[in-house]
mmCIF file of N, CA and C in Angstrom:
data_model
loop_
_atom_site.group_PDB
_atom_site.id
_atom_site.type_symbol
_atom_site.label_atom_id
_atom_site.label_comp_id
_atom_site.label_asym_id
_atom_site.label_seq_id
_atom_site.Cartn_x
_atom_site.Cartn_y
_atom_site.Cartn_z
ATOM 1 N N SER A 1 -31.289 138.188 -4.871
ATOM 2 C CA SER A 1 -32.285 138.775 -5.749
ATOM 3 C C SER A 1 -31.725 138.957 -7.152
ATOM 4 N N VAL A 2 -30.474 139.374 -7.249
ATOM 5 C CA VAL A 2 -29.843 139.565 -8.554
ATOM 6 C C VAL A 2 -29.667 138.214 -9.248
ATOM 7 N N LEU A 3 -29.256 137.205 -8.498
ATOM 8 C CA LEU A 3 -29.087 135.881 -9.083
ATOM 9 C C LEU A 3 -30.422 135.307 -9.546
ATOM 10 N N CYS A 4 -31.467 135.553 -8.824
ATOM 11 C CA CYS A 4 -32.795 135.085 -9.225
ATOM 12 C C CYS A 4 -33.215 135.749 -10.538
ATOM 13 N N PHE A 5 -32.992 137.053 -10.626
ATOM 14 C CA PHE A 5 -33.318 137.772 -11.863
ATOM 15 C C PHE A 5 -32.489 137.247 -13.027
ATOM 16 N N LEU A 6 -31.193 137.033 -12.776
ATOM 17 C CA LEU A 6 -30.311 136.512 -13.817
ATOM 18 C C LEU A 6 -30.768 135.122 -14.264
ATOM 19 N N GLY A 7 -31.175 134.290 -13.317
ATOM 20 C CA GLY A 7 -31.661 132.948 -13.664
ATOM 21 C C GLY A 7 -32.909 132.997 -14.520
ATOM 22 N N TRP A 8 -33.857 133.841 -14.155
ATOM 23 C CA TRP A 8 -35.076 133.958 -14.958
ATOM 24 C C TRP A 8 -34.770 134.527 -16.340
ATOM 25 N N PHE A 9 -33.851 135.448 -16.402
ATOM 26 C CA PHE A 9 -33.470 136.048 -17.680
ATOM 27 C C PHE A 9 -32.856 134.989 -18.600
ATOM 28 N N LEU A 10 -31.914 134.205 -18.067
ATOM 29 C CA LEU A 10 -31.282 133.157 -18.871
ATOM 30 C C LEU A 10 -32.282 132.071 -19.257
ATOM 31 N N LEU A 11 -33.199 131.727 -18.351
ATOM 32 C CA LEU A 11 -34.215 130.730 -18.672
ATOM 33 C C LEU A 11 -35.107 131.211 -19.809
ATOM 34 N N SER A 12 -35.473 132.474 -19.785
ATOM 35 C CA SER A 12 -36.340 132.986 -20.854
ATOM 36 C C SER A 12 -35.625 132.993 -22.196
ATOM 37 N N ILE A 13 -34.349 133.301 -22.200
ATOM 38 C CA ILE A 13 -33.596 133.309 -23.470
ATOM 39 C C ILE A 13 -33.401 131.891 -23.988
ATOM 40 N N PHE A 14 -32.792 131.019 -23.162
ATOM 41 C CA PHE A 14 -32.467 129.674 -23.632
ATOM 42 C C PHE A 14 -33.700 128.795 -23.764
ATOM 43 N N GLY A 15 -34.707 129.019 -22.947
ATOM 44 C CA GLY A 15 -35.960 128.276 -23.097
ATOM 45 C C GLY A 15 -36.643 128.622 -24.410
ATOM 46 N N GLY A 16 -36.633 129.898 -24.757
ATOM 47 C CA GLY A 16 -37.223 130.311 -26.029
ATOM 48 C C GLY A 16 -36.497 129.729 -27.225
ATOM 49 N N ILE A 17 -35.183 129.667 -27.132
ATOM 50 C CA ILE A 17 -34.399 129.086 -28.229
ATOM 51 C C ILE A 17 -34.716 127.600 -28.357
ATOM 52 N N GLY A 18 -34.772 126.897 -27.223
ATOM 53 C CA GLY A 18 -35.059 125.463 -27.242
ATOM 54 C C GLY A 18 -36.460 125.160 -27.746
ATOM 55 N N LEU A 19 -37.425 125.956 -27.329
ATOM 56 C CA LEU A 19 -38.805 125.726 -27.762
ATOM 57 C C LEU A 19 -38.992 126.020 -29.245
ATOM 58 N N SER A 20 -38.202 126.919 -29.786
ATOM 59 C CA SER A 20 -38.323 127.190 -31.223
ATOM 60 C C SER A 20 -37.556 126.162 -32.042
ATOM 61 N N ALA A 21 -36.507 125.566 -31.484
ATOM 62 C CA ALA A 21 -35.703 124.594 -32.224
ATOM 63 C C ALA A 21 -36.319 123.198 -32.209
ATOM 64 N N ALA A 22 -37.072 122.853 -31.163
ATOM 65 C CA ALA A 22 -37.640 121.508 -31.051
ATOM 66 C C ALA A 22 -38.589 121.163 -32.199
ATOM 67 N N PRO A 23 -39.535 122.036 -32.565
ATOM 68 C CA PRO A 23 -40.404 121.682 -33.691
ATOM 69 C C PRO A 23 -39.642 121.539 -35.007
ATOM 70 N N LEU A 24 -38.609 122.335 -35.190
ATOM 71 C CA LEU A 24 -37.820 122.233 -36.411
ATOM 72 C C LEU A 24 -37.118 120.882 -36.482
ATOM 73 N N ASP A 25 -36.554 120.422 -35.365
ATOM 74 C CA ASP A 25 -35.920 119.100 -35.332
ATOM 75 C C ASP A 25 -36.929 117.990 -35.610
ATOM 76 N N MET A 26 -38.123 118.116 -35.059
ATOM 77 C CA MET A 26 -39.150 117.098 -35.287
ATOM 78 C C MET A 26 -39.583 117.064 -36.748
ATOM 79 N N ILE A 27 -39.734 118.213 -37.359
ATOM 80 C CA ILE A 27 -40.130 118.276 -38.765
ATOM 81 C C ILE A 27 -39.033 117.674 -39.636
ATOM 82 N N LEU A 28 -37.781 118.015 -39.368
ATOM 83 C CA LEU A 28 -36.689 117.484 -40.176
ATOM 84 C C LEU A 28 -36.530 115.974 -39.997
ATOM 85 N N SER A 29 -36.736 115.458 -38.788
ATOM 86 C CA SER A 29 -36.642 114.009 -38.604
ATOM 87 C C SER A 29 -37.800 113.290 -39.295
ATOM 88 N N PHE A 30 -38.969 113.925 -39.363
ATOM 89 C CA PHE A 30 -40.097 113.325 -40.078
ATOM 90 C C PHE A 30 -39.826 113.299 -41.579
ATOM 91 N N VAL A 31 -39.282 114.375 -42.112
ATOM 92 C CA VAL A 31 -38.993 114.438 -43.551
ATOM 93 C C VAL A 31 -37.899 113.442 -43.915
ATOM 94 N N ASP A 32 -36.926 113.236 -43.010
ATOM 95 C CA ASP A 32 -35.790 112.358 -43.292
ATOM 96 C C ASP A 32 -36.011 110.921 -42.810
ATOM 97 N N ARG A 33 -37.251 110.527 -42.573
ATOM 98 C CA ARG A 33 -37.533 109.182 -42.079
ATOM 99 C C ARG A 33 -37.266 108.152 -43.185
ATOM 100 N N PRO A 34 -36.968 106.912 -42.810
ATOM 101 C CA PRO A 34 -36.739 105.861 -43.805
ATOM 102 C C PRO A 34 -38.017 105.546 -44.588
ATOM 103 N N ARG A 35 -37.896 105.479 -45.890
ATOM 104 C CA ARG A 35 -39.025 105.126 -46.754
ATOM 105 C C ARG A 35 -38.683 103.873 -47.542
ATOM 106 N N ALA A 36 -39.700 103.199 -48.024
ATOM 107 C CA ALA A 36 -39.495 101.958 -48.767
ATOM 108 C C ALA A 36 -38.712 102.233 -50.049
ATOM 109 N N ILE A 37 -37.741 101.339 -50.331
ATOM 110 C CA ILE A 37 -36.936 101.467 -51.546
ATOM 111 C C ILE A 37 -36.912 100.125 -52.263
ATOM 112 N N ASN A 38 -36.570 100.170 -53.547
ATOM 113 C CA ASN A 38 -36.491 98.924 -54.320
ATOM 114 C C ASN A 38 -35.081 98.338 -54.227
ATOM 115 N N GLU A 39 -34.890 97.186 -54.848
ATOM 116 C CA GLU A 39 -33.626 96.451 -54.733
ATOM 117 C C GLU A 39 -32.447 97.206 -55.344
ATOM 118 N N SER A 40 -32.639 97.828 -56.496
ATOM 119 C CA SER A 40 -31.521 98.524 -57.146
ATOM 120 C C SER A 40 -31.075 99.745 -56.331
ATOM 121 N N THR A 41 -32.018 100.467 -55.773
ATOM 122 C CA THR A 41 -31.669 101.611 -54.930
ATOM 123 C C THR A 41 -30.955 101.135 -53.671
ATOM 124 N N TYR A 42 -31.423 100.019 -53.123
ATOM 125 C CA TYR A 42 -30.788 99.451 -51.928
ATOM 126 C C TYR A 42 -29.342 99.075 -52.212
ATOM 127 N N ARG A 43 -29.096 98.424 -53.335
ATOM 128 C CA ARG A 43 -27.731 98.023 -53.685
ATOM 129 C C ARG A 43 -26.836 99.236 -53.901
ATOM 130 N N GLN A 44 -27.373 100.259 -54.559
ATOM 131 C CA GLN A 44 -26.592 101.460 -54.823
ATOM 132 C C GLN A 44 -26.220 102.167 -53.509
ATOM 133 N N ARG A 45 -27.179 102.318 -52.630
ATOM 134 C CA ARG A 45 -26.901 102.983 -51.354
ATOM 135 C C ARG A 45 -25.985 102.134 -50.474
ATOM 136 N N LYS A 46 -26.160 100.818 -50.534
ATOM 137 C CA LYS A 46 -25.308 99.942 -49.746
ATOM 138 C C LYS A 46 -23.866 100.030 -50.231
ATOM 139 N N LYS A 47 -23.684 100.158 -51.542
ATOM 140 C CA LYS A 47 -22.345 100.311 -52.098
ATOM 141 C C LYS A 47 -21.730 101.637 -51.628
ATOM 142 N N MET A 48 -22.537 102.694 -51.581
ATOM 143 C CA MET A 48 -22.039 103.989 -51.110
ATOM 144 C C MET A 48 -21.651 103.925 -49.633
ATOM 145 N N VAL A 49 -22.453 103.225 -48.843
ATOM 146 C CA VAL A 49 -22.138 103.064 -47.416
ATOM 147 C C VAL A 49 -20.861 102.239 -47.264
ATOM 148 N N GLY A 50 -20.685 101.233 -48.095
ATOM 149 C CA GLY A 50 -19.471 100.421 -48.061
ATOM 150 C C GLY A 50 -18.236 101.224 -48.411
ATOM 151 N N LEU A 51 -18.341 102.102 -49.409
ATOM 152 C CA LEU A 51 -17.207 102.952 -49.773
ATOM 153 C C LEU A 51 -16.867 103.910 -48.627
ATOM 154 N N ALA A 52 -17.893 104.470 -48.013
ATOM 155 C CA ALA A 52 -17.659 105.362 -46.876
ATOM 156 C C ALA A 52 -17.024 104.599 -45.717
ATOM 157 N N ALA A 53 -17.436 103.360 -45.509
ATOM 158 C CA ALA A 53 -16.845 102.547 -44.444
ATOM 159 C C ALA A 53 -15.377 102.253 -44.743
ATOM 160 N N GLY A 54 -15.047 102.031 -46.007
ATOM 161 C CA GLY A 54 -13.648 101.823 -46.384
ATOM 162 C C GLY A 54 -12.795 103.049 -46.103
ATOM 163 N N VAL A 55 -13.327 104.215 -46.405
ATOM 164 C CA VAL A 55 -12.606 105.461 -46.115
ATOM 165 C C VAL A 55 -12.410 105.620 -44.615
ATOM 166 N N LEU A 56 -13.443 105.280 -43.840
ATOM 167 C CA LEU A 56 -13.324 105.374 -42.388
ATOM 168 C C LEU A 56 -12.308 104.370 -41.840
ATOM 169 N N LEU A 57 -12.222 103.205 -42.438
ATOM 170 C CA LEU A 57 -11.207 102.234 -42.007
ATOM 171 C C LEU A 57 -9.802 102.762 -42.265
ATOM 172 N N GLN A 58 -9.609 103.420 -43.408
ATOM 173 C CA GLN A 58 -8.303 104.010 -43.693
ATOM 174 C C GLN A 58 -7.971 105.105 -42.678
ATOM 175 N N ARG A 59 -8.960 105.928 -42.342
ATOM 176 C CA ARG A 59 -8.739 106.969 -41.337
ATOM 177 C C ARG A 59 -8.426 106.354 -39.985
ATOM 178 N N ALA A 60 -9.078 105.235 -39.656
ATOM 179 C CA ALA A 60 -8.808 104.558 -38.383
ATOM 180 C C ALA A 60 -7.371 104.046 -38.334
ATOM 181 N N GLU A 61 -6.906 103.477 -39.427
ATOM 182 C CA GLU A 61 -5.526 102.992 -39.470
ATOM 183 C C GLU A 61 -4.542 104.147 -39.355
ATOM 184 N N GLU A 62 -4.858 105.270 -40.003
ATOM 185 C CA GLU A 62 -3.991 106.441 -39.908
ATOM 186 C C GLU A 62 -3.951 106.971 -38.470
ATOM 187 N N LEU A 63 -5.106 107.052 -37.826
ATOM 188 C CA LEU A 63 -5.152 107.507 -36.441
ATOM 189 C C LEU A 63 -4.385 106.556 -35.517
ATOM 190 N N GLN A 64 -4.522 105.270 -35.746
ATOM 191 C CA GLN A 64 -3.807 104.286 -34.936
ATOM 192 C C GLN A 64 -2.303 104.437 -35.126
ATOM 193 N N GLN A 65 -1.875 104.666 -36.354
ATOM 194 C CA GLN A 65 -0.446 104.834 -36.629
ATOM 195 C C GLN A 65 0.083 106.099 -35.956
ATOM 196 N N ARG A 66 -0.670 107.200 -36.041
ATOM 197 C CA ARG A 66 -0.257 108.439 -35.393
ATOM 198 C C ARG A 66 -0.176 108.259 -33.882
ATOM 199 N N ASP A 67 -1.134 107.543 -33.310
ATOM 200 C CA ASP A 67 -1.135 107.299 -31.869
ATOM 201 C C ASP A 67 0.067 106.450 -31.470
ATOM 202 N N ASP A 68 0.353 105.414 -32.247
ATOM 203 C CA ASP A 68 1.507 104.563 -31.954
ATOM 204 C C ASP A 68 2.808 105.355 -32.042
ATOM 205 N N ASP A 69 2.925 106.223 -33.038
ATOM 206 C CA ASP A 69 4.121 107.043 -33.183
ATOM 207 C C ASP A 69 4.301 107.974 -31.987
ATOM 208 N N MET A 70 3.201 108.528 -31.514
ATOM 209 C CA MET A 70 3.290 109.423 -30.357
ATOM 210 C C MET A 70 3.669 108.672 -29.092
ATOM 211 N N VAL A 71 3.159 107.459 -28.932
ATOM 212 C CA VAL A 71 3.505 106.661 -27.759
ATOM 213 C C VAL A 71 4.988 106.316 -27.780
ATOM 214 N N GLU A 72 5.504 105.940 -28.951
ATOM 215 C CA GLU A 72 6.930 105.618 -29.062
ATOM 216 C C GLU A 72 7.787 106.845 -28.809
ATOM 217 N N ALA A 73 7.360 108.007 -29.300
ATOM 218 C CA ALA A 73 8.129 109.231 -29.099
ATOM 219 C C ALA A 73 8.112 109.653 -27.633
ATOM 220 N N SER A 74 6.990 109.426 -26.951
ATOM 221 C CA SER A 74 6.916 109.835 -25.550
ATOM 222 C C SER A 74 7.727 108.913 -24.643
ATOM 223 N N LYS A 75 7.927 107.658 -25.059
ATOM 224 C CA LYS A 75 8.734 106.743 -24.245
ATOM 225 C C LYS A 75 10.202 107.153 -24.265
ATOM 226 N N GLY A 76 10.666 107.652 -25.378
ATOM 227 C CA GLY A 76 12.073 107.999 -25.514
ATOM 228 C C GLY A 76 12.428 109.359 -24.965
ATOM 229 N N SER A 77 11.469 110.219 -24.747
ATOM 230 C CA SER A 77 11.796 111.573 -24.291
ATOM 231 C C SER A 77 11.281 111.799 -22.880
ATOM 232 N N LYS A 78 11.942 112.698 -22.185
ATOM 233 C CA LYS A 78 11.497 113.071 -20.848
ATOM 234 C C LYS A 78 10.505 114.210 -20.979
ATOM 235 N N ARG A 79 9.548 114.256 -20.072
ATOM 236 C CA ARG A 79 8.516 115.297 -20.078
ATOM 237 C C ARG A 79 9.040 116.513 -19.309
ATOM 238 N N ARG A 80 9.755 117.376 -19.996
ATOM 239 C CA ARG A 80 10.215 118.606 -19.369
ATOM 240 C C ARG A 80 9.474 119.770 -20.007
ATOM 241 N N LEU A 81 9.551 120.903 -19.373
ATOM 242 C CA LEU A 81 8.955 122.099 -19.932
ATOM 243 C C LEU A 81 9.881 122.643 -21.016
ATOM 244 N N SER A 82 9.693 122.137 -22.183
ATOM 245 C CA SER A 82 10.502 122.592 -23.311
ATOM 246 C C SER A 82 9.598 122.664 -24.536
ATOM 247 N N TRP A 83 10.179 123.112 -25.617
ATOM 248 C CA TRP A 83 9.413 123.246 -26.846
ATOM 249 C C TRP A 83 8.902 121.880 -27.315
ATOM 250 N N GLY A 84 9.667 120.849 -27.136
ATOM 251 C CA GLY A 84 9.261 119.511 -27.556
ATOM 252 C C GLY A 84 8.050 119.006 -26.786
ATOM 253 N N ALA A 85 7.990 119.332 -25.499
ATOM 254 C CA ALA A 85 6.844 118.908 -24.697
ATOM 255 C C ALA A 85 5.579 119.632 -25.146
ATOM 256 N N TRP A 86 5.713 120.922 -25.436
ATOM 257 C CA TRP A 86 4.557 121.677 -25.921
ATOM 258 C C TRP A 86 4.087 121.123 -27.263
ATOM 259 N N GLN A 87 5.020 120.792 -28.116
ATOM 260 C CA GLN A 87 4.674 120.225 -29.425
ATOM 261 C C GLN A 87 4.008 118.863 -29.260
ATOM 262 N N ALA A 88 4.497 118.060 -28.329
ATOM 263 C CA ALA A 88 3.899 116.742 -28.086
ATOM 264 C C ALA A 88 2.476 116.882 -27.576
ATOM 265 N N ASN A 89 2.246 117.855 -26.680
ATOM 266 C CA ASN A 89 0.890 118.079 -26.175
ATOM 267 C C ASN A 89 -0.028 118.557 -27.282
ATOM 268 N N ARG A 90 0.472 119.408 -28.145
ATOM 269 C CA ARG A 90 -0.337 119.886 -29.265
ATOM 270 C C ARG A 90 -0.693 118.738 -30.202
ATOM 271 N N ASN A 91 0.281 117.870 -30.466
ATOM 272 C CA ASN A 91 0.009 116.710 -31.324
ATOM 273 C C ASN A 91 -1.002 115.767 -30.681
ATOM 274 N N LEU A 92 -0.905 115.599 -29.364
ATOM 275 C CA LEU A 92 -1.850 114.742 -28.648
ATOM 276 C C LEU A 92 -3.262 115.306 -28.736
ATOM 277 N N ARG A 93 -3.397 116.614 -28.556
ATOM 278 C CA ARG A 93 -4.722 117.237 -28.680
ATOM 279 C C ARG A 93 -5.264 117.092 -30.094
ATOM 280 N N GLN A 94 -4.397 117.210 -31.092
ATOM 281 C CA GLN A 94 -4.837 117.072 -32.477
ATOM 282 C C GLN A 94 -5.321 115.650 -32.755
ATOM 283 N N VAL A 95 -4.624 114.661 -32.222
ATOM 284 C CA VAL A 95 -5.048 113.265 -32.404
ATOM 285 C C VAL A 95 -6.388 113.032 -31.719
ATOM 286 N N ARG A 96 -6.556 113.586 -30.513
ATOM 287 C CA ARG A 96 -7.836 113.432 -29.814
ATOM 288 C C ARG A 96 -8.969 114.090 -30.588
ATOM 289 N N THR A 97 -8.704 115.281 -31.127
ATOM 290 C CA THR A 97 -9.725 115.977 -31.920
ATOM 291 C C THR A 97 -10.083 115.167 -33.156
ATOM 292 N N ASP A 98 -9.078 114.648 -33.844
ATOM 293 C CA ASP A 98 -9.340 113.836 -35.034
ATOM 294 C C ASP A 98 -10.092 112.564 -34.674
ATOM 295 N N TYR A 99 -9.765 111.973 -33.520
ATOM 296 C CA TYR A 99 -10.458 110.768 -33.079
ATOM 297 C C TYR A 99 -11.933 111.055 -32.789
ATOM 298 N N ASN A 100 -12.211 112.194 -32.150
ATOM 299 C CA ASN A 100 -13.604 112.552 -31.874
ATOM 300 C C ASN A 100 -14.380 112.796 -33.163
ATOM 301 N N ARG A 101 -13.750 113.425 -34.140
ATOM 302 C CA ARG A 101 -14.399 113.601 -35.449
ATOM 303 C C ARG A 101 -14.658 112.253 -36.111
ATOM 304 N N PHE A 102 -13.680 111.350 -35.979
ATOM 305 C CA PHE A 102 -13.826 110.010 -36.539
ATOM 306 C C PHE A 102 -15.004 109.285 -35.897
ATOM 307 N N LYS A 103 -15.135 109.371 -34.562
ATOM 308 C CA LYS A 103 -16.257 108.722 -33.879
ATOM 309 C C LYS A 103 -17.584 109.295 -34.347
ATOM 310 N N CYS A 104 -17.642 110.597 -34.558
ATOM 311 C CA CYS A 104 -18.866 111.230 -35.038
ATOM 312 C C CYS A 104 -19.218 110.721 -36.431
ATOM 313 N N ASP A 105 -18.214 110.612 -37.300
ATOM 314 C CA ASP A 105 -18.464 110.108 -38.653
ATOM 315 C C ASP A 105 -18.927 108.660 -38.637
ATOM 316 N N VAL A 106 -18.346 107.854 -37.754
ATOM 317 C CA VAL A 106 -18.759 106.450 -37.636
ATOM 318 C C VAL A 106 -20.206 106.367 -37.161
ATOM 319 N N LEU A 107 -20.571 107.190 -36.200
ATOM 320 C CA LEU A 107 -21.940 107.204 -35.687
ATOM 321 C C LEU A 107 -22.926 107.578 -36.790
ATOM 322 N N LEU A 108 -22.597 108.585 -37.581
ATOM 323 C CA LEU A 108 -23.471 108.991 -38.682
ATOM 324 C C LEU A 108 -23.608 107.876 -39.722
ATOM 325 N N LEU A 109 -22.506 107.192 -40.001
ATOM 326 C CA LEU A 109 -22.560 106.094 -40.972
ATOM 327 C C LEU A 109 -23.401 104.938 -40.440
ATOM 328 N N GLU A 110 -23.285 104.633 -39.147
ATOM 329 C CA GLU A 110 -24.103 103.569 -38.561
ATOM 330 C C GLU A 110 -25.587 103.923 -38.622
ATOM 331 N N GLU A 111 -25.918 105.176 -38.332
ATOM 332 C CA GLU A 111 -27.317 105.602 -38.413
ATOM 333 C C GLU A 111 -27.833 105.510 -39.841
ATOM 334 N N GLU A 112 -27.013 105.892 -40.794
ATOM 335 C CA GLU A 112 -27.420 105.809 -42.195
ATOM 336 C C GLU A 112 -27.646 104.352 -42.607
ATOM 337 N N PHE A 113 -26.790 103.444 -42.123
ATOM 338 C CA PHE A 113 -26.945 102.038 -42.452
ATOM 339 C C PHE A 113 -28.219 101.475 -41.818
ATOM 340 N N GLU A 114 -28.519 101.882 -40.583
ATOM 341 C CA GLU A 114 -29.757 101.424 -39.940
ATOM 342 C C GLU A 114 -30.981 101.913 -40.710
ATOM 343 N N LYS A 115 -30.953 103.160 -41.154
ATOM 344 C CA LYS A 115 -32.063 103.683 -41.957
ATOM 345 C C LYS A 115 -32.196 102.912 -43.270
ATOM 346 N N LEU A 116 -31.059 102.557 -43.847
ATOM 347 C CA LEU A 116 -31.082 101.785 -45.091
ATOM 348 C C LEU A 116 -31.696 100.412 -44.869
ATOM 349 N N GLN A 117 -31.348 99.769 -43.755
ATOM 350 C CA GLN A 117 -31.913 98.454 -43.446
ATOM 351 C C GLN A 117 -33.414 98.546 -43.219
ATOM 352 N N ILE A 118 -33.849 99.576 -42.512
ATOM 353 C CA ILE A 118 -35.287 99.758 -42.271
ATOM 354 C C ILE A 118 -36.005 100.016 -43.586
ATOM 355 N N SER A 119 -35.384 100.807 -44.459
ATOM 356 C CA SER A 119 -36.007 101.123 -45.738
ATOM 357 C C SER A 119 -36.212 99.878 -46.593
ATOM 358 N N LYS A 120 -35.252 98.974 -46.553
ATOM 359 C CA LYS A 120 -35.335 97.791 -47.412
ATOM 360 C C LYS A 120 -36.175 96.683 -46.785
ATOM 361 N N PHE A 121 -35.853 96.304 -45.558
ATOM 362 C CA PHE A 121 -36.449 95.095 -44.995
ATOM 363 C C PHE A 121 -37.753 95.343 -44.252
ATOM 364 N N ASN A 122 -37.955 96.542 -43.750
ATOM 365 C CA ASN A 122 -39.217 96.850 -43.082
ATOM 366 C C ASN A 122 -40.138 97.662 -43.981
ATOM 367 N N ARG A 123 -39.740 97.830 -45.216
ATOM 368 C CA ARG A 123 -40.493 98.619 -46.207
ATOM 369 C C ARG A 123 -40.726 100.044 -45.701
ATOM 370 N N GLY A 124 -39.723 100.617 -45.065
ATOM 371 C CA GLY A 124 -39.795 101.978 -44.576
ATOM 372 C C GLY A 124 -40.350 102.025 -43.173
ATOM 373 N N GLU A 125 -40.261 103.206 -42.598
ATOM 374 C CA GLU A 125 -40.744 103.389 -41.249
ATOM 375 C C GLU A 125 -42.232 103.720 -41.287
ATOM 376 N N SER A 126 -42.964 103.173 -40.367
ATOM 377 C CA SER A 126 -44.392 103.429 -40.288
ATOM 378 C C SER A 126 -44.641 104.920 -40.029
ATOM 379 N N LEU A 127 -45.684 105.442 -40.634
ATOM 380 C CA LEU A 127 -46.031 106.845 -40.449
ATOM 381 C C LEU A 127 -46.361 107.135 -39.001
ATOM 382 N N LEU A 128 -47.018 106.202 -38.336
ATOM 383 C CA LEU A 128 -47.348 106.380 -36.930
ATOM 384 C C LEU A 128 -46.111 106.456 -36.066
ATOM 385 N N VAL A 129 -45.132 105.584 -36.346
ATOM 386 C CA VAL A 129 -43.887 105.606 -35.588
ATOM 387 C C VAL A 129 -43.147 106.908 -35.822
ATOM 388 N N ALA A 130 -43.129 107.372 -37.077
ATOM 389 C CA ALA A 130 -42.429 108.626 -37.396
ATOM 390 C C ALA A 130 -43.078 109.824 -36.694
ATOM 391 N N VAL A 131 -44.397 109.833 -36.589
ATOM 392 C CA VAL A 131 -45.092 110.937 -35.929
ATOM 393 C C VAL A 131 -44.872 110.887 -34.423
ATOM 394 N N LEU A 132 -44.852 109.676 -33.846
ATOM 395 C CA LEU A 132 -44.699 109.546 -32.404
ATOM 396 C C LEU A 132 -43.273 109.793 -31.928
ATOM 397 N N LYS A 133 -42.315 109.721 -32.823
ATOM 398 C CA LYS A 133 -40.922 109.987 -32.433
ATOM 399 C C LYS A 133 -40.834 111.429 -32.104
#
């Protein structure tokens, strides 16, 4: 009986939060939908996306170098319970965290590029499609 009450209580709290957040997400996605752009705007935005992609490539090379350094360091040392092992684990977690941030940034850049392509070549997203999303 207590678990049932707790379940209904949590459902009412989190359901209310979700129901209030869903319309806000829909409104923001409608406002941020791809719209038709001219050639000069397309070139300018494409150049900005290219610069961001270059920065992401540099970050990828840095992450790869850090990962390679950690692999080489782990081959030479034994995994004992010492300060070095704790430091190695901390460095590994930091690389994983940075990699996850990098993947998120790449995903955002890909979405921005897709919106840019739709804006230029499809003359923006149809109003009907934007409403039905």
